[in-house]
Amino acid sequence: MTRRRSNLRWGVERRLEFIEFRLYWEGRMNRGDLINVFGVSVNQASTDLNRYLRLAPENMVYNKSARAYLRSSVFSPLFLKLDADRYLSELRSVRSGVLSREDCWLHVHPTYDEVSNPSRKVSPETLRVVLEAIRESLAIEVQYQSLSTPSPRWRWIAPHAIGYDGFRWHARSYCEEGLAFKDFLLGRIIEVGAVRPSKSDPDEDLDWHERVDLEIGPNPGLSESQQRVVQLDYGMQDGRAVLPVRKAFLFYALKRLGLEDAEAARDAHRQHIVLLNRELVERSLPGSA
């Protein structure tokens, strides 16, 4: 079966994956689904369904009254990686406007909403220039508003990567003024000026390349049954989970998880997890002695 999959063109395999997506998550599939999402002809949609039936004859059964193929009780995917995050990400993308309903693979949209984060606007022009600088190994002159200074200042930075801390986008860059690698928020770049070849070496950004493992466990202040639920929530095994984090993003990760300070003073019902290797992690924070 793997050999037959590898011989399929990417577009064909993509449509077969879509068939399984609809079957698994929504329980049904017909020609119109392929036509609406991929814009293929009626004949092509029929060909795709027949091809799928040859490859996985036991995965779906045609129901005349529903005029659709239904997921069978022995369904086992060949092309689809079963991933709840994939489904939920599509929901979020439609909700945020990143993806239109016509472009997503969902047909039935469950009632959905989410807690909105404050909008962090990034200028398309700024992003374009930063990406070009990363791609071409350039330094760029930017007018940047830091919260440590009362007004924006011009400075030269050499971006080599971008990152997201869960709320904001950063350009990981060498700062020619501070002679060090730092994070620059893309939303605080007010204007971009001149460009020139960069003299910095991204390989020397040790905090970016080095990773630190955050070992988390359920808060011992919770009851045993509550701790078991927390272990399920975070996919823990033997009472712990390990989250690899770039050293450069360690502060952001701790803050987002509520682990920046010792958890002893916090109500266990508000702070469900604790940091099991705090001493090691605090020694690894950039700037720590």
Tab-separated table of C-alpha atoms in Angstrom:
chain	number	residue	atom	x	y	z
A	1	MET	CA	0.000	0.000	0.000
A	2	THR	CA	2.854	2.387	0.784
A	3	ARG	CA	4.354	1.751	-2.659
A	4	ARG	CA	1.050	2.598	-4.357
A	5	ARG	CA	0.790	5.806	-2.338
A	6	SER	CA	4.285	6.920	-3.342
A	7	ASN	CA	3.390	6.546	-7.018
A	8	LEU	CA	0.457	8.954	-6.788
A	9	ARG	CA	0.777	12.546	-7.939
A	10	TRP	CA	0.685	15.092	-5.113
A	11	GLY	CA	-2.651	16.581	-6.261
A	12	VAL	CA	-4.302	13.158	-6.402
A	13	GLU	CA	-2.989	12.143	-3.003
A	14	ARG	CA	-4.150	15.462	-1.580
A	15	ARG	CA	-7.699	14.771	-2.753
A	16	LEU	CA	-7.604	11.245	-1.341
A	17	GLU	CA	-6.469	12.702	1.974
A	18	PHE	CA	-9.427	15.090	1.780
A	19	ILE	CA	-11.798	12.154	1.282
A	20	GLU	CA	-10.513	10.613	4.495
A	21	PHE	CA	-10.690	13.946	6.311
A	22	ARG	CA	-14.382	14.292	5.525
A	23	LEU	CA	-15.099	10.646	6.277
A	24	TYR	CA	-13.323	10.699	9.640
A	25	TRP	CA	-14.506	14.059	10.983
A	26	GLU	CA	-17.947	14.339	9.389
A	27	GLY	CA	-18.816	10.739	8.567
A	28	ARG	CA	-19.802	11.254	4.927
A	29	MET	CA	-18.431	12.130	1.502
A	30	ASN	CA	-19.724	12.675	-2.032
A	31	ARG	CA	-18.601	13.963	-5.420
A	32	GLY	CA	-19.852	17.474	-4.721
A	33	ASP	CA	-17.417	17.813	-1.827
A	34	LEU	CA	-14.436	17.257	-4.141
A	35	ILE	CA	-15.886	19.546	-6.805
A	36	ASN	CA	-16.546	22.399	-4.370
A	37	VAL	CA	-13.177	22.299	-2.595
A	38	PHE	CA	-10.809	21.438	-5.458
A	39	GLY	CA	-12.733	22.718	-8.475
A	40	VAL	CA	-12.362	19.408	-10.314
A	41	SER	CA	-14.838	18.114	-12.894
A	42	VAL	CA	-17.604	15.621	-12.157
A	43	ASN	CA	-15.628	12.939	-14.001
A	44	GLN	CA	-12.482	13.677	-12.009
A	45	ALA	CA	-14.399	13.556	-8.724
A	46	SER	CA	-15.847	10.171	-9.698
A	47	THR	CA	-12.389	8.941	-10.677
A	48	ASP	CA	-10.979	10.018	-7.290
A	49	LEU	CA	-13.744	8.245	-5.367
A	50	ASN	CA	-13.320	5.069	-7.420
A	51	ARG	CA	-9.549	5.196	-6.919
A	52	TYR	CA	-10.042	5.525	-3.190
A	53	LEU	CA	-12.454	2.587	-3.182
A	54	ARG	CA	-9.841	0.439	-4.918
A	55	LEU	CA	-7.220	1.393	-2.337
A	56	ALA	CA	-9.457	1.173	0.744
A	57	PRO	CA	-12.652	-0.723	-0.156
A	58	GLU	CA	-13.682	-1.269	3.457
A	59	ASN	CA	-13.398	2.347	4.585
A	60	MET	CA	-16.661	3.694	3.168
A	61	VAL	CA	-20.068	2.420	2.113
A	62	TYR	CA	-22.465	4.081	-0.337
A	63	ASN	CA	-25.842	5.008	1.138
A	64	LYS	CA	-28.532	5.489	-1.513
A	65	SER	CA	-30.922	7.487	0.650
A	66	ALA	CA	-28.148	9.898	1.748
A	67	ARG	CA	-26.675	9.890	-1.788
A	68	ALA	CA	-23.255	9.844	-0.185
A	69	TYR	CA	-20.502	7.539	0.970
A	70	LEU	CA	-20.571	6.979	4.733
A	71	ARG	CA	-17.675	6.095	7.018
A	72	SER	CA	-17.632	2.400	7.784
A	73	SER	CA	-17.288	0.942	11.258
A	74	VAL	CA	-13.830	-0.445	10.339
A	75	PHE	CA	-12.490	2.813	8.877
A	76	SER	CA	-8.690	2.984	8.977
A	77	PRO	CA	-6.985	5.952	7.272
A	78	LEU	CA	-4.318	5.469	4.621
A	79	PHE	CA	-3.603	9.094	3.731
A	80	LEU	CA	-4.817	11.132	6.697
A	81	LYS	CA	-2.738	11.613	9.816
A	82	LEU	CA	-5.269	11.653	12.641
A	83	ASP	CA	-4.574	14.934	14.390
A	84	ALA	CA	-7.096	16.905	16.458
A	85	ASP	CA	-4.864	19.990	16.181
A	86	ARG	CA	-5.331	19.975	12.402
A	87	TYR	CA	-9.105	20.118	12.729
A	88	LEU	CA	-9.074	22.717	15.506
A	89	SER	CA	-6.537	24.848	13.612
A	90	GLU	CA	-8.906	25.009	10.650
A	91	LEU	CA	-11.663	26.197	12.980
A	92	ARG	CA	-9.401	28.907	14.361
A	93	SER	CA	-8.224	29.957	10.900
A	94	VAL	CA	-11.803	30.427	9.705
A	95	ARG	CA	-12.762	32.280	12.895
A	96	SER	CA	-9.812	34.674	12.560
A	97	GLY	CA	-10.406	35.285	8.852
A	98	VAL	CA	-7.090	33.769	7.776
A	99	LEU	CA	-8.982	31.074	5.864
A	100	SER	CA	-12.349	31.420	4.142
A	101	ARG	CA	-15.052	28.801	4.603
A	102	GLU	CA	-14.697	27.936	0.907
A	103	ASP	CA	-10.971	27.234	1.252
A	104	CYS	CA	-11.078	25.046	4.344
A	105	TRP	CA	-11.800	21.321	4.433
A	106	LEU	CA	-14.640	21.579	6.932
A	107	HIS	CA	-18.191	21.343	5.648
A	108	VAL	CA	-20.078	21.255	8.925
A	109	HIS	CA	-18.837	24.065	11.181
A	110	PRO	CA	-19.676	23.507	14.846
A	111	THR	CA	-20.648	26.553	16.882
A	112	TYR	CA	-17.311	28.005	17.881
A	113	ASP	CA	-15.754	31.044	19.497
A	114	GLU	CA	-12.566	31.832	21.358
A	115	VAL	CA	-11.083	34.362	23.750
A	116	SER	CA	-9.621	37.054	21.544
A	117	ASN	CA	-6.095	38.333	22.014
A	118	PRO	CA	-5.349	42.021	21.488
A	119	SER	CA	-4.543	42.620	17.832
A	120	ARG	CA	-0.781	42.891	17.262
A	121	LYS	CA	-0.422	44.550	13.900
A	122	VAL	CA	2.685	43.953	11.801
A	123	SER	CA	3.308	46.079	8.728
A	124	PRO	CA	3.496	43.933	5.562
A	125	GLU	CA	6.347	46.127	4.329
A	126	THR	CA	8.269	45.593	7.561
A	127	LEU	CA	7.780	41.833	7.372
A	128	ARG	CA	8.826	41.740	3.717
A	129	VAL	CA	12.075	43.601	4.430
A	130	VAL	CA	12.862	41.462	7.494
A	131	LEU	CA	12.299	38.263	5.506
A	132	GLU	CA	14.541	39.553	2.721
A	133	ALA	CA	17.224	40.409	5.284
A	134	ILE	CA	17.059	36.872	6.682
A	135	ARG	CA	17.156	35.346	3.215
A	136	GLU	CA	19.986	37.542	1.873
A	137	SER	CA	22.023	37.929	5.107
A	138	LEU	CA	21.468	41.683	5.272
A	139	ALA	CA	21.555	44.257	8.047
A	140	ILE	CA	18.727	46.779	8.046
A	141	GLU	CA	18.361	50.191	9.605
A	142	VAL	CA	15.127	50.407	11.587
A	143	GLN	CA	13.364	53.043	13.606
A	144	TYR	CA	12.411	51.102	16.711
A	145	GLN	CA	10.309	52.043	19.713
A	146	SER	CA	11.636	50.307	22.782
A	147	LEU	CA	9.831	50.628	26.105
A	148	SER	CA	13.196	51.417	27.695
A	149	THR	CA	13.438	54.716	25.788
A	150	PRO	CA	10.863	57.562	25.669
A	151	SER	CA	10.984	57.990	21.884
A	152	PRO	CA	11.872	55.795	18.870
A	153	ARG	CA	15.494	55.544	17.759
A	154	TRP	CA	17.254	54.439	14.595
A	155	ARG	CA	19.506	51.410	14.917
A	156	TRP	CA	21.066	48.714	12.753
A	157	ILE	CA	19.939	45.126	13.214
A	158	ALA	CA	20.722	41.935	11.317
A	159	PRO	CA	17.713	39.559	11.511
A	160	HIS	CA	18.354	35.834	11.108
A	161	ALA	CA	15.040	34.292	12.281
A	162	ILE	CA	11.502	35.129	13.279
A	163	GLY	CA	9.613	33.689	16.225
A	164	TYR	CA	6.228	33.798	17.919
A	165	ASP	CA	5.808	33.816	21.684
A	166	GLY	CA	2.089	33.056	21.640
A	167	PHE	CA	1.073	36.717	21.473
A	168	ARG	CA	3.622	38.664	19.428
A	169	TRP	CA	6.011	38.169	16.517
A	170	HIS	CA	9.731	38.789	17.009
A	171	ALA	CA	12.687	39.238	14.709
A	172	ARG	CA	15.677	37.515	16.278
A	173	SER	CA	18.526	39.807	15.290
A	174	TYR	CA	22.040	40.943	15.972
A	175	CYS	CA	21.933	44.466	17.372
A	176	GLU	CA	24.951	46.454	16.153
A	177	GLU	CA	24.432	49.029	18.890
A	178	GLY	CA	24.296	46.577	21.771
A	179	LEU	CA	26.738	44.137	20.142
A	180	ALA	CA	24.470	41.236	21.052
A	181	PHE	CA	21.662	39.075	19.696
A	182	LYS	CA	18.249	40.281	20.857
A	183	ASP	CA	14.532	39.991	20.147
A	184	PHE	CA	12.919	42.886	18.284
A	185	LEU	CA	9.120	43.018	18.157
A	186	LEU	CA	7.997	43.394	14.561
A	187	GLY	CA	5.104	45.599	15.654
A	188	ARG	CA	7.507	48.116	17.225
A	189	ILE	CA	9.473	48.655	14.027
A	190	ILE	CA	8.059	52.001	12.892
A	191	GLU	CA	10.072	52.490	9.745
A	192	VAL	CA	12.743	50.701	7.728
A	193	GLY	CA	15.662	52.606	6.184
A	194	ALA	CA	18.854	51.538	4.461
A	195	VAL	CA	20.159	47.989	4.020
A	196	ARG	CA	23.673	46.599	3.734
A	197	PRO	CA	25.421	43.229	3.974
A	198	SER	CA	25.474	41.806	7.479
A	199	LYS	CA	28.755	41.027	9.208
A	200	SER	CA	27.144	38.970	11.990
A	201	ASP	CA	27.121	35.185	12.121
A	202	PRO	CA	23.777	33.619	13.160
A	203	ASP	CA	25.653	30.537	14.374
A	204	GLU	CA	27.019	32.696	17.206
A	205	ASP	CA	23.522	33.293	18.576
A	206	LEU	CA	23.888	30.564	21.179
A	207	ASP	CA	20.671	31.444	23.014
A	208	TRP	CA	18.719	30.838	19.799
A	209	HIS	CA	20.328	27.501	19.006
A	210	GLU	CA	20.423	26.092	22.533
A	211	ARG	CA	17.266	24.481	23.904
A	212	VAL	CA	16.189	24.042	27.501
A	213	ASP	CA	13.761	21.349	28.643
A	214	LEU	CA	10.926	22.567	30.858
A	215	GLU	CA	9.796	19.661	33.021
A	216	ILE	CA	6.267	20.280	34.224
A	217	GLY	CA	4.005	18.326	36.533
A	218	PRO	CA	0.598	18.736	38.172
A	219	ASN	CA	0.429	21.081	41.129
A	220	PRO	CA	0.749	18.923	44.263
A	221	GLY	CA	-1.847	21.153	45.923
A	222	LEU	CA	-4.539	19.494	43.800
A	223	SER	CA	-6.326	16.293	44.769
A	224	GLU	CA	-5.191	13.017	43.212
A	225	SER	CA	-8.112	12.931	40.775
A	226	GLN	CA	-7.531	16.572	39.820
A	227	GLN	CA	-3.851	15.832	39.218
A	228	ARG	CA	-4.812	12.941	36.924
A	229	VAL	CA	-6.980	15.310	34.868
A	230	VAL	CA	-4.093	17.797	34.591
A	231	GLN	CA	-1.821	14.963	33.437
A	232	LEU	CA	-4.324	14.156	30.679
A	233	ASP	CA	-4.652	17.839	29.723
A	234	TYR	CA	-0.912	18.185	29.176
A	235	GLY	CA	-0.178	14.705	27.846
A	236	MET	CA	1.987	13.841	30.836
A	237	GLN	CA	3.492	10.439	31.428
A	238	ASP	CA	4.500	9.304	34.904
A	239	GLY	CA	3.420	12.668	36.259
A	240	ARG	CA	5.514	14.866	33.992
A	241	ALA	CA	5.822	16.338	30.524
A	242	VAL	CA	8.895	17.810	28.857
A	243	LEU	CA	8.609	20.968	26.740
A	244	PRO	CA	11.754	21.851	24.738
A	245	VAL	CA	12.144	25.637	24.455
A	246	ARG	CA	14.783	27.759	22.781
A	247	LYS	CA	16.820	29.536	25.438
A	248	ALA	CA	16.065	32.846	23.697
A	249	PHE	CA	12.332	32.257	24.254
A	250	LEU	CA	12.604	30.831	27.752
A	251	PHE	CA	11.270	33.955	29.480
A	252	TYR	CA	8.230	34.095	27.199
A	253	ALA	CA	7.462	30.399	27.699
A	254	LEU	CA	7.625	30.650	31.491
A	255	LYS	CA	5.414	33.732	31.491
A	256	ARG	CA	2.822	32.173	29.207
A	257	LEU	CA	2.600	29.042	31.376
A	258	GLY	CA	2.442	31.067	34.606
A	259	LEU	CA	5.776	29.613	35.716
A	260	GLU	CA	7.917	32.757	35.840
A	261	ASP	CA	7.786	32.777	39.653
A	262	ALA	CA	7.739	30.029	42.253
A	263	GLU	CA	4.288	28.453	42.346
A	264	ALA	CA	4.176	27.981	46.141
A	265	ALA	CA	2.391	31.297	46.720
A	266	ARG	CA	-0.283	30.601	44.083
A	267	ASP	CA	-3.625	28.891	44.495
A	268	ALA	CA	-3.307	25.399	43.031
A	269	HIS	CA	-6.785	25.730	41.508
A	270	ARG	CA	-5.543	28.698	39.470
A	271	GLN	CA	-2.037	27.399	38.734
A	272	HIS	CA	-2.525	23.789	37.669
A	273	ILE	CA	1.087	22.964	36.771
A	274	VAL	CA	4.452	23.440	38.452
A	275	LEU	CA	8.006	23.522	37.152
A	276	LEU	CA	9.868	20.432	38.319
A	277	ASN	CA	13.371	21.550	37.305
A	278	ARG	CA	13.173	25.222	38.332
A	279	GLU	CA	16.771	25.484	39.546
A	280	LEU	CA	18.166	24.299	36.202
A	281	VAL	CA	15.775	26.472	34.192
A	282	GLU	CA	16.517	29.631	36.180
A	283	ARG	CA	20.249	29.078	35.662
A	284	SER	CA	19.564	28.851	31.928
A	285	LEU	CA	17.720	32.164	31.645
A	286	PRO	CA	19.654	34.595	29.392
A	287	GLY	CA	21.609	36.982	31.555
A	288	SER	CA	21.772	34.582	34.524
A	289	ALA	CA	25.153	34.191	36.170
